[in-house]
Structure formats: structure tokens, C-alpha cells
């Protein structure tokens, strides 16, 4: 017979493994922590949400267009890596609105400079 713990070959009917000291006959039930499939938290794409809100806010205040674009790109990348997180639409909205707001902001800035 072989020791179930260490695999050492030992005499039939031995009560203890001479190698590792494992007691024979005792239930060798290993408590397996089977947490797989339970309590998996779906990661939320917070970056995409940030992009969305910053994008909308950038229409009022142009300065948030830059972080909207950054978080939008990062959120889009996150959505690709974690399809369960979703948020790709929010990220795109952030990028598009952020992009438009940035162009408007730059346009207004250039005009104001030209008009000095
Ligand atoms: Zn053993």
C-alpha cells in the first residue's frame, strides 16, 4: 500500500506512514475551498462611466474634454479586456462628445486669441 499523503510505499496494515507520519484509516478529506462560480463580482467599467460624465460636462466646461478622452480610451480598452464589464457605449460617448467639446474649446480659444 501507499501513503495517500506522500505516496511512500509502506507495509500493509501500517497505522502510520514512516516517512511523513500520516495516520492511516483516518478520513483524508481535504476541505477544498470551492469558491469558483460563487460570488463573482462583475467588474464595472467605471472608466467608461467617467468618460461619459466628463464628456457631457465638457460641453458646459470645455476643460473636462481632455480627461473625458483619456478615460474614454482607457474605458474602451477595459471593455475589450473585460466584455462582461460592458461600458463600451459609455466610453464611445465620452470620446465623441469629449472630442467635439475639445474641438469647440480649441476653436473658441483660437478665436479669442485672434480677437485678442
Ligand atoms: Zn506518508
XYZ file of C-alpha atoms and ligand atoms in Angstrom:
117
model
C 0.000 0.000 0.000
C 0.966 3.574 -0.469
C 0.628 6.523 1.821
C -2.134 8.796 0.474
C -0.328 11.837 1.746
C 3.197 11.450 0.499
C 2.976 8.396 -1.750
C 5.556 6.461 0.226
C 5.306 2.666 -0.128
C 4.768 1.052 3.218
C 3.768 -2.191 4.879
C 0.205 -3.349 4.558
C -1.759 -2.529 7.666
C 0.625 0.077 8.983
C -1.057 2.641 11.159
C 1.442 5.381 10.489
C 3.479 6.288 7.468
C 7.170 6.018 8.441
C 8.087 8.816 6.100
C 5.594 11.574 6.851
C 3.789 10.260 9.928
C 0.392 10.332 8.272
C -2.156 8.333 10.206
C -3.826 5.570 8.206
C -7.514 4.871 8.348
C -8.362 8.384 9.262
C -10.505 10.201 6.786
C -8.221 12.103 4.484
C -10.836 14.505 3.328
C -9.229 17.677 2.233
C -11.516 20.608 2.547
C -11.412 22.144 -0.881
C -12.411 25.732 -0.905
C -14.592 25.612 -3.942
C -15.389 29.240 -4.356
C -15.376 29.057 -8.123
C -18.654 30.046 -9.642
C -19.807 31.770 -6.494
C -19.753 35.427 -5.743
C -18.010 36.522 -8.904
C -18.304 40.242 -8.955
C -18.904 41.676 -12.385
C -16.378 44.449 -12.723
C -17.978 47.744 -13.530
C -16.406 49.841 -16.168
C -16.020 52.948 -14.057
C -13.606 54.457 -16.576
C -16.278 54.383 -19.259
C -18.785 55.984 -16.889
C -16.261 58.694 -16.051
C -15.702 59.279 -19.745
C -19.449 59.570 -20.260
C -19.992 62.113 -17.473
C -16.815 64.061 -18.219
C -17.808 64.139 -21.890
C -21.224 65.586 -21.097
C -19.719 68.023 -18.628
C -17.142 69.102 -21.213
C -19.984 70.557 -23.289
C -20.559 73.018 -20.454
C -16.984 73.372 -19.375
C -14.504 72.547 -22.133
C -11.650 71.691 -19.813
C -13.034 68.212 -18.944
C -12.810 67.199 -22.623
C -9.216 66.034 -22.152
C -9.895 63.705 -19.170
C -13.056 62.556 -20.993
C -10.963 61.466 -23.964
C -8.352 59.789 -21.740
C -10.892 57.897 -19.621
C -12.868 57.092 -22.774
C -9.876 55.444 -24.452
C -8.955 53.602 -21.233
C -12.586 52.588 -20.714
C -12.795 51.268 -24.246
C -9.650 49.222 -23.729
C -11.066 47.924 -20.426
C -14.325 46.963 -22.152
C -12.362 44.939 -24.708
C -10.409 43.123 -21.989
C -13.489 42.573 -19.818
C -16.523 42.120 -22.085
C -18.667 41.340 -19.031
C -17.960 44.807 -17.676
C -19.555 46.468 -20.702
C -19.441 50.229 -20.870
C -18.071 50.421 -24.419
C -21.006 52.640 -25.426
C -20.393 54.968 -22.493
C -16.711 55.094 -23.440
C -17.545 55.921 -27.062
C -19.995 58.648 -25.990
C -17.237 60.097 -23.799
C -14.716 60.010 -26.651
C -17.091 61.511 -29.238
C -18.563 64.226 -27.015
C -15.153 64.879 -25.488
C -13.647 65.169 -28.952
C -16.350 67.569 -30.143
C -16.064 69.629 -26.966
C -12.288 69.744 -27.312
C -12.554 70.988 -30.902
C -15.133 73.590 -29.850
C -12.953 74.597 -26.928
C -9.908 74.962 -29.177
C -11.998 76.819 -31.762
C -13.244 79.309 -29.142
C -9.732 79.597 -27.744
C -8.222 80.374 -31.169
C -10.945 82.930 -31.935
C -10.487 84.635 -28.585
C -6.718 84.768 -29.172
C -7.186 86.184 -32.663
C -9.566 88.802 -31.371
C -7.095 89.500 -28.567
Zn 3.457 9.365 4.122
